[in-house]
Amino acid sequence: VAAAALLAACGSGGQIGDSGGSAPTAVKKMVLIPGVAAEPFYISMECGFREAAKAAGYEVDVQAPAKFDAPLQIPIVTGVLANKPGAVLIAPTDDKALAGPMKQLKDAGVKVVEVDTKLQDTSIAESSISSNNAQGGKKAAETLARLVGDKQGSVLVLNTKAGTSTTDARAKGFEDAIKAFPNLKYLGQQYTDNEPDQAASKVTATLSSDPDLIGVFATNLNTGEGAATGLRNAGKTGAVNLVGFDASPKQVQDLQAGVVQALIAQDPATIGKTGVEQAVAAIEGKEVKRNIETDLVAITKTDAAGSERYFYKQAC
Ligand code: T6T
């Protein structure tokens, strides 16, 4: 309690002195708030975060909501504020709803770094680290078009939740790029609330309403895993080309099994590591880079061997 009170009283930087009168001990703290708990993308990000924070001499805490849901994430942000760490790395689950709580952190002197998703308001975070998601959507469209070749048919985008900066950018990148392929009729996007079951049932419903469905772009891990289930349930694996985003162990397994034809994989561990580097620079008053992009790669079954470094982890 005494340490927490001292920490709360000591202003920015997260450094506190020892109250015992002996030599002062520096406590440097950093918190990661992922978009959702126990999910391979954020687990891999956490691994990069932990390794880099340890190397920089920071104590870490990771607090994630049970679902990718702003009302569940907001109390975590306000709770973290009470302990006043030097920095908070956060993947905001909504590009507007998290602005108020994140501004409270900034106003209290906590350095805020966005990892993966970001707010529309660019005045709060010191730095934002993410994949180029619009380019990822474009890569998905071009990969899907290449897989389909000259065949004619309809294509569907399965998105997560409106207001998620990353997946919205992926859907937009896909929509813009698919126009270059007149043999493919774009059916538009459907939201799934980031629930695999909804993604599965939307795929089977679309197969009934549009039997010429030839391709699906699933904008993230849960929609991709759910879409694969939908195609399995309908007996359409392989007949419909499924391009997913992310590379969870299950998605990679589905790629090897021919249920998924391509994955656009990110580099979440590097997002976590780079987030720490920027946070430390901000705390130390050094130069901070406002926007940083990390790698994206399209992986198909034939080039999966050699791309292992992009496969996400279940544990560090
Ligand atoms: O695709 C990632 C992440 O980039 C996105 O912002 C939310 O979904 C994931 O975490 C995967 O589930």
Coordinates of C-alpha atoms and ligand atoms in Angstrom, one line a residue:
V1 CA 0.0 0.0 0.0
A2 CA 2.8 2.4 0.9
A3 CA 4.6 1.7 -2.3
A4 CA 1.4 2.2 -4.3
A5 CA 0.7 5.5 -2.6
L6 CA 4.3 6.6 -3.2
L7 CA 4.0 5.5 -6.8
A8 CA 0.8 7.5 -7.2
A9 CA 2.4 10.6 -5.7
C10 CA 5.6 10.6 -7.7
G11 CA 4.5 12.0 -11.1
S12 CA 5.6 10.7 -14.5
G13 CA 8.4 8.2 -15.2
G14 CA 7.3 5.5 -12.8
Q15 CA 10.4 5.9 -10.6
I16 CA 9.9 5.8 -6.9
G17 CA 12.3 6.1 -4.0
D18 CA 12.5 3.6 -1.1
S19 CA 10.7 4.9 1.9
G20 CA 12.9 3.0 4.3
G21 CA 15.6 5.6 4.4
S22 CA 18.3 3.3 3.0
A23 CA 19.7 3.7 -0.6
P24 CA 16.8 4.6 -3.0
T25 CA 15.5 1.8 -5.2
A26 CA 14.2 2.6 -8.6
V27 CA 10.9 0.9 -9.5
K28 CA 10.3 1.1 -13.2
K29 CA 6.9 -0.2 -14.2
M30 CA 5.2 -0.8 -17.5
V31 CA 1.8 -2.3 -18.3
L32 CA 0.5 -4.0 -21.4
I33 CA -3.3 -3.9 -22.0
P34 CA -4.0 -6.3 -25.0
G35 CA -7.3 -6.3 -26.9
V36 CA -8.3 -9.7 -25.4
A37 CA -6.9 -12.4 -23.1
A38 CA -5.5 -15.8 -24.1
E39 CA -5.4 -15.2 -27.9
P40 CA -2.3 -16.1 -29.9
F41 CA -1.8 -12.7 -31.6
Y42 CA -1.7 -10.9 -28.2
I43 CA 0.2 -13.7 -26.5
S44 CA 2.9 -13.3 -29.1
M45 CA 2.8 -9.6 -28.6
E46 CA 3.1 -10.1 -24.8
C47 CA 6.2 -12.3 -25.4
G48 CA 8.0 -9.5 -27.3
F49 CA 6.8 -7.0 -24.6
R50 CA 8.0 -9.1 -21.7
E51 CA 11.4 -9.8 -23.2
A52 CA 12.1 -6.2 -24.1
A53 CA 10.8 -4.8 -20.9
K54 CA 13.0 -7.2 -18.9
A55 CA 16.0 -6.2 -20.9
A56 CA 15.2 -2.5 -20.2
G57 CA 14.9 -3.2 -16.4
Y58 CA 11.2 -2.7 -16.1
E59 CA 8.7 -4.6 -14.0
V60 CA 5.7 -5.5 -16.1
D61 CA 2.0 -6.2 -15.7
V62 CA -0.3 -7.5 -18.3
Q63 CA -4.1 -7.0 -17.9
A64 CA -6.4 -8.1 -20.7
P65 CA -10.2 -8.1 -21.0
A66 CA -11.9 -11.5 -21.3
K67 CA -13.5 -10.4 -24.6
F68 CA -12.5 -7.9 -27.3
D69 CA -14.9 -5.4 -25.9
A70 CA -14.6 -1.7 -24.9
P71 CA -16.8 -1.8 -21.9
L72 CA -14.6 -4.6 -20.5
Q73 CA -11.4 -2.8 -21.4
I74 CA -12.2 0.6 -20.0
P75 CA -12.2 -0.4 -16.3
I76 CA -8.8 -2.0 -16.8
V77 CA -7.4 1.3 -18.1
T78 CA -8.9 3.3 -15.2
G79 CA -7.7 0.6 -12.7
V80 CA -4.1 0.8 -14.0
L81 CA -4.2 4.6 -13.6
A82 CA -4.3 4.2 -9.9
N83 CA -0.8 2.6 -9.9
K84 CA 0.6 5.1 -12.3
P85 CA 3.1 3.1 -14.2
G86 CA 5.8 4.9 -16.3
A87 CA 4.0 3.7 -19.5
V88 CA 1.0 1.8 -20.7
L89 CA 1.1 -0.1 -24.0
I90 CA -2.5 -0.6 -25.1
A91 CA -4.5 -2.1 -28.0
P92 CA -7.7 0.0 -27.8
T93 CA -10.7 -2.2 -28.7
D94 CA -12.6 0.8 -30.1
D95 CA -11.2 3.8 -31.9
K96 CA -13.4 6.3 -30.1
A97 CA -14.6 4.7 -26.8
L98 CA -11.1 4.3 -25.3
A99 CA -10.1 8.0 -26.0
G100 CA -11.4 9.3 -22.6
P101 CA -9.8 6.7 -20.4
M102 CA -6.5 6.9 -22.4
K103 CA -6.5 10.6 -22.1
Q104 CA -6.8 10.3 -18.4
L105 CA -3.6 8.2 -18.4
K106 CA -1.8 10.9 -20.5
D107 CA -3.0 13.7 -18.3
A108 CA -1.7 11.8 -15.2
G109 CA 1.8 11.7 -16.9
V110 CA 1.7 8.1 -18.0
K111 CA 3.2 7.6 -21.4
V112 CA 0.7 5.9 -23.7
V113 CA 1.8 3.8 -26.6
E114 CA -0.7 2.2 -29.0
V115 CA 0.2 -1.4 -30.1
D116 CA -1.8 -2.9 -33.0
T117 CA -5.1 -0.9 -32.9
K118 CA -5.3 2.8 -32.5
L119 CA -7.6 5.7 -31.7
Q120 CA -9.0 8.1 -34.2
D121 CA -7.7 10.9 -31.9
T122 CA -3.9 11.0 -32.6
S123 CA -3.1 13.5 -29.8
I124 CA -3.0 11.0 -26.9
A125 CA -0.5 8.3 -27.8
E126 CA 3.3 9.0 -28.0
S127 CA 3.7 6.4 -30.6
S128 CA 1.6 3.8 -32.5
I129 CA 3.0 0.5 -33.7
S130 CA 1.1 -1.7 -36.1
S131 CA 1.1 -3.6 -39.4
N132 CA 0.1 -1.6 -42.4
N133 CA -3.4 -3.0 -42.3
A134 CA -4.8 -1.3 -45.4
Q135 CA -1.9 -2.8 -47.3
G136 CA -2.7 -6.2 -45.7
G137 CA -6.2 -6.0 -47.0
K138 CA -4.8 -5.2 -50.5
K139 CA -2.5 -8.2 -50.2
A140 CA -5.5 -10.4 -49.3
A141 CA -7.4 -9.2 -52.3
E142 CA -4.5 -9.8 -54.7
T143 CA -3.7 -13.2 -53.2
L144 CA -7.4 -14.2 -53.4
A145 CA -7.6 -13.0 -57.1
R146 CA -4.4 -15.0 -57.9
L147 CA -5.8 -18.2 -56.3
V148 CA -9.1 -17.9 -58.2
G149 CA -7.5 -17.1 -61.5
D150 CA -10.0 -16.5 -64.4
K151 CA -13.0 -18.1 -62.7
Q152 CA -16.0 -15.9 -62.0
G153 CA -17.8 -15.7 -58.7
S154 CA -18.7 -13.7 -55.6
V155 CA -16.4 -12.8 -52.7
L156 CA -17.3 -11.9 -49.1
V157 CA -15.5 -10.1 -46.4
L158 CA -16.1 -11.2 -42.8
N159 CA -15.2 -8.4 -40.4
T160 CA -15.1 -8.2 -36.6
K161 CA -16.6 -5.2 -34.9
A162 CA -17.1 -1.7 -36.5
G163 CA -14.7 0.8 -34.8
T164 CA -11.7 -1.6 -34.7
S165 CA -9.1 0.4 -36.5
T166 CA -7.1 -2.5 -37.8
T167 CA -9.8 -4.7 -39.2
D168 CA -11.7 -1.7 -40.6
A169 CA -8.5 -0.7 -42.5
R170 CA -8.1 -4.3 -43.8
A171 CA -11.6 -4.5 -45.1
K172 CA -11.2 -1.1 -46.8
G173 CA -7.9 -2.1 -48.3
F174 CA -9.5 -5.3 -49.6
E175 CA -12.6 -3.5 -51.0
D176 CA -10.5 -0.9 -52.9
A177 CA -8.1 -3.6 -54.4
I178 CA -10.8 -6.2 -55.4
K179 CA -12.2 -3.6 -57.9
A180 CA -9.2 -4.4 -60.2
F181 CA -10.6 -7.9 -60.7
P182 CA -13.9 -7.7 -62.7
N183 CA -14.4 -11.5 -62.6
L184 CA -15.0 -11.2 -58.8
K185 CA -18.3 -9.7 -57.6
Y186 CA -17.8 -8.1 -54.2
L187 CA -20.7 -8.9 -51.9
G188 CA -19.7 -6.4 -49.2
Q189 CA -18.7 -7.1 -45.6
Q190 CA -20.5 -8.7 -42.7
Y191 CA -19.7 -8.0 -39.1
T192 CA -19.3 -11.0 -36.7
D193 CA -18.7 -9.3 -33.3
N194 CA -15.4 -11.2 -33.3
E195 CA -17.3 -14.4 -32.6
P196 CA -16.1 -17.5 -34.5
D197 CA -19.7 -19.0 -34.4
Q198 CA -21.1 -15.9 -36.1
A199 CA -18.4 -16.1 -38.8
A200 CA -19.2 -19.8 -39.4
S201 CA -23.0 -19.2 -39.7
K202 CA -22.5 -16.1 -42.0
V203 CA -20.4 -18.2 -44.4
T204 CA -23.0 -21.0 -44.6
A205 CA -25.8 -18.4 -45.0
T206 CA -23.9 -16.7 -47.8
L207 CA -23.4 -20.1 -49.5
S208 CA -27.2 -20.4 -49.6
S209 CA -27.9 -16.8 -50.8
D210 CA -25.0 -16.7 -53.2
P211 CA -24.1 -20.2 -54.4
D212 CA -21.4 -18.8 -56.7
L213 CA -19.4 -17.8 -53.6
I214 CA -15.8 -18.4 -54.7
G215 CA -13.8 -16.5 -52.0
V216 CA -13.9 -15.2 -48.5
F217 CA -11.5 -12.8 -46.8
A218 CA -11.7 -13.1 -43.0
T219 CA -10.1 -10.0 -41.4
N220 CA -8.7 -11.6 -38.3
L221 CA -8.0 -14.7 -36.3
N222 CA -11.5 -15.4 -34.9
T223 CA -13.3 -14.6 -38.2
G224 CA -10.8 -16.8 -40.0
E225 CA -11.1 -19.8 -37.6
G226 CA -14.9 -19.4 -37.7
A227 CA -15.1 -19.1 -41.5
A228 CA -13.1 -22.4 -41.8
T229 CA -15.7 -24.1 -39.6
G230 CA -18.5 -22.7 -41.8
L231 CA -16.8 -24.1 -44.9
R232 CA -16.3 -27.5 -43.2
N233 CA -19.9 -27.6 -42.1
A234 CA -21.1 -26.9 -45.6
G235 CA -18.7 -29.4 -47.2
K236 CA -17.1 -26.6 -49.2
T237 CA -13.5 -26.6 -48.1
G238 CA -11.2 -26.1 -51.1
A239 CA -14.1 -25.1 -53.3
V240 CA -14.3 -21.7 -51.7
N241 CA -10.9 -19.9 -51.4
L242 CA -10.4 -18.7 -47.8
V243 CA -7.9 -16.0 -47.2
G244 CA -7.4 -15.2 -43.5
F245 CA -5.6 -12.6 -41.5
D246 CA -3.2 -13.7 -38.7
A247 CA -1.5 -17.0 -38.1
S248 CA -2.7 -18.8 -35.0
P249 CA -1.7 -22.5 -34.6
K250 CA -5.3 -23.5 -35.7
Q251 CA -5.1 -21.2 -38.7
V252 CA -1.7 -22.7 -39.7
Q253 CA -3.1 -26.2 -39.3
D254 CA -6.1 -25.3 -41.5
L255 CA -3.6 -23.9 -44.1
Q256 CA -1.7 -27.2 -44.1
A257 CA -5.0 -29.1 -44.4
G258 CA -6.2 -27.1 -47.4
V259 CA -9.2 -25.5 -45.6
V260 CA -7.5 -22.1 -45.7
Q261 CA -5.6 -21.1 -48.9
A262 CA -3.6 -18.2 -47.7
L263 CA -2.9 -16.3 -44.5
I264 CA -1.7 -12.7 -44.1
A265 CA 0.5 -13.0 -41.1
Q266 CA 1.6 -10.1 -38.8
D267 CA 4.6 -9.8 -36.5
P268 CA 3.0 -9.3 -33.1
A269 CA 6.2 -10.0 -31.1
T270 CA 8.0 -7.2 -32.9
I271 CA 5.0 -4.9 -32.2
G272 CA 5.3 -5.6 -28.5
K273 CA 9.1 -5.2 -28.5
T274 CA 9.0 -1.9 -30.5
G275 CA 6.2 -0.6 -28.2
V276 CA 8.6 -1.1 -25.2
E277 CA 11.4 0.7 -27.0
Q278 CA 9.2 3.7 -27.8
A279 CA 7.8 3.8 -24.3
V280 CA 11.3 3.8 -22.7
A281 CA 12.3 6.6 -25.1
A282 CA 9.3 8.6 -24.1
I283 CA 9.9 8.0 -20.4
E284 CA 13.5 9.0 -20.7
G285 CA 12.7 12.2 -22.8
K286 CA 14.4 10.8 -25.9
E287 CA 13.2 11.0 -29.4
V288 CA 10.0 9.0 -30.1
K289 CA 8.8 7.9 -33.5
R290 CA 5.0 8.7 -33.8
N291 CA 4.1 5.9 -36.3
I292 CA 5.9 2.6 -36.8
E293 CA 4.9 -0.2 -39.2
T294 CA 5.9 -3.8 -38.8
D295 CA 6.0 -6.6 -41.3
L296 CA 3.2 -8.4 -43.0
V297 CA 3.5 -11.5 -45.1
A298 CA 1.2 -13.5 -47.3
I299 CA 1.7 -17.2 -46.7
T300 CA 0.3 -20.1 -48.8
K301 CA 0.6 -23.8 -48.2
T302 CA 3.5 -24.0 -50.7
D303 CA 5.6 -21.4 -49.0
A304 CA 4.6 -22.1 -45.4
A305 CA 7.9 -23.9 -44.7
G306 CA 10.3 -21.0 -44.1
S307 CA 7.6 -18.6 -42.8
E308 CA 7.6 -20.2 -39.3
R309 CA 8.9 -17.1 -37.7
Y310 CA 5.5 -15.5 -38.4
F311 CA 3.4 -18.3 -36.7
Y312 CA 1.8 -17.1 -33.5
K313 CA 2.5 -18.6 -30.1
Q314 CA 0.2 -20.0 -27.4
A315 CA 2.8 -19.3 -24.7
C316 CA 6.2 -17.6 -24.5
Ligands
T6T1 O1 -5.8 -9.4 -36.0 C1 -5.4 -9.3 -34.7 C2 -5.3 -7.8 -34.4 O2 -4.4 -7.2 -35.3 C3 -6.7 -7.1 -34.5 O3 -6.5 -5.8 -34.2 C4 -7.7 -7.8 -33.6 O4 -7.7 -9.2 -33.9 C5 -6.5 -9.8 -33.7 O5 -6.1 -9.8 -32.4 C6 -6.7 -11.3 -34.0 O6 -7.7 -11.8 -33.3

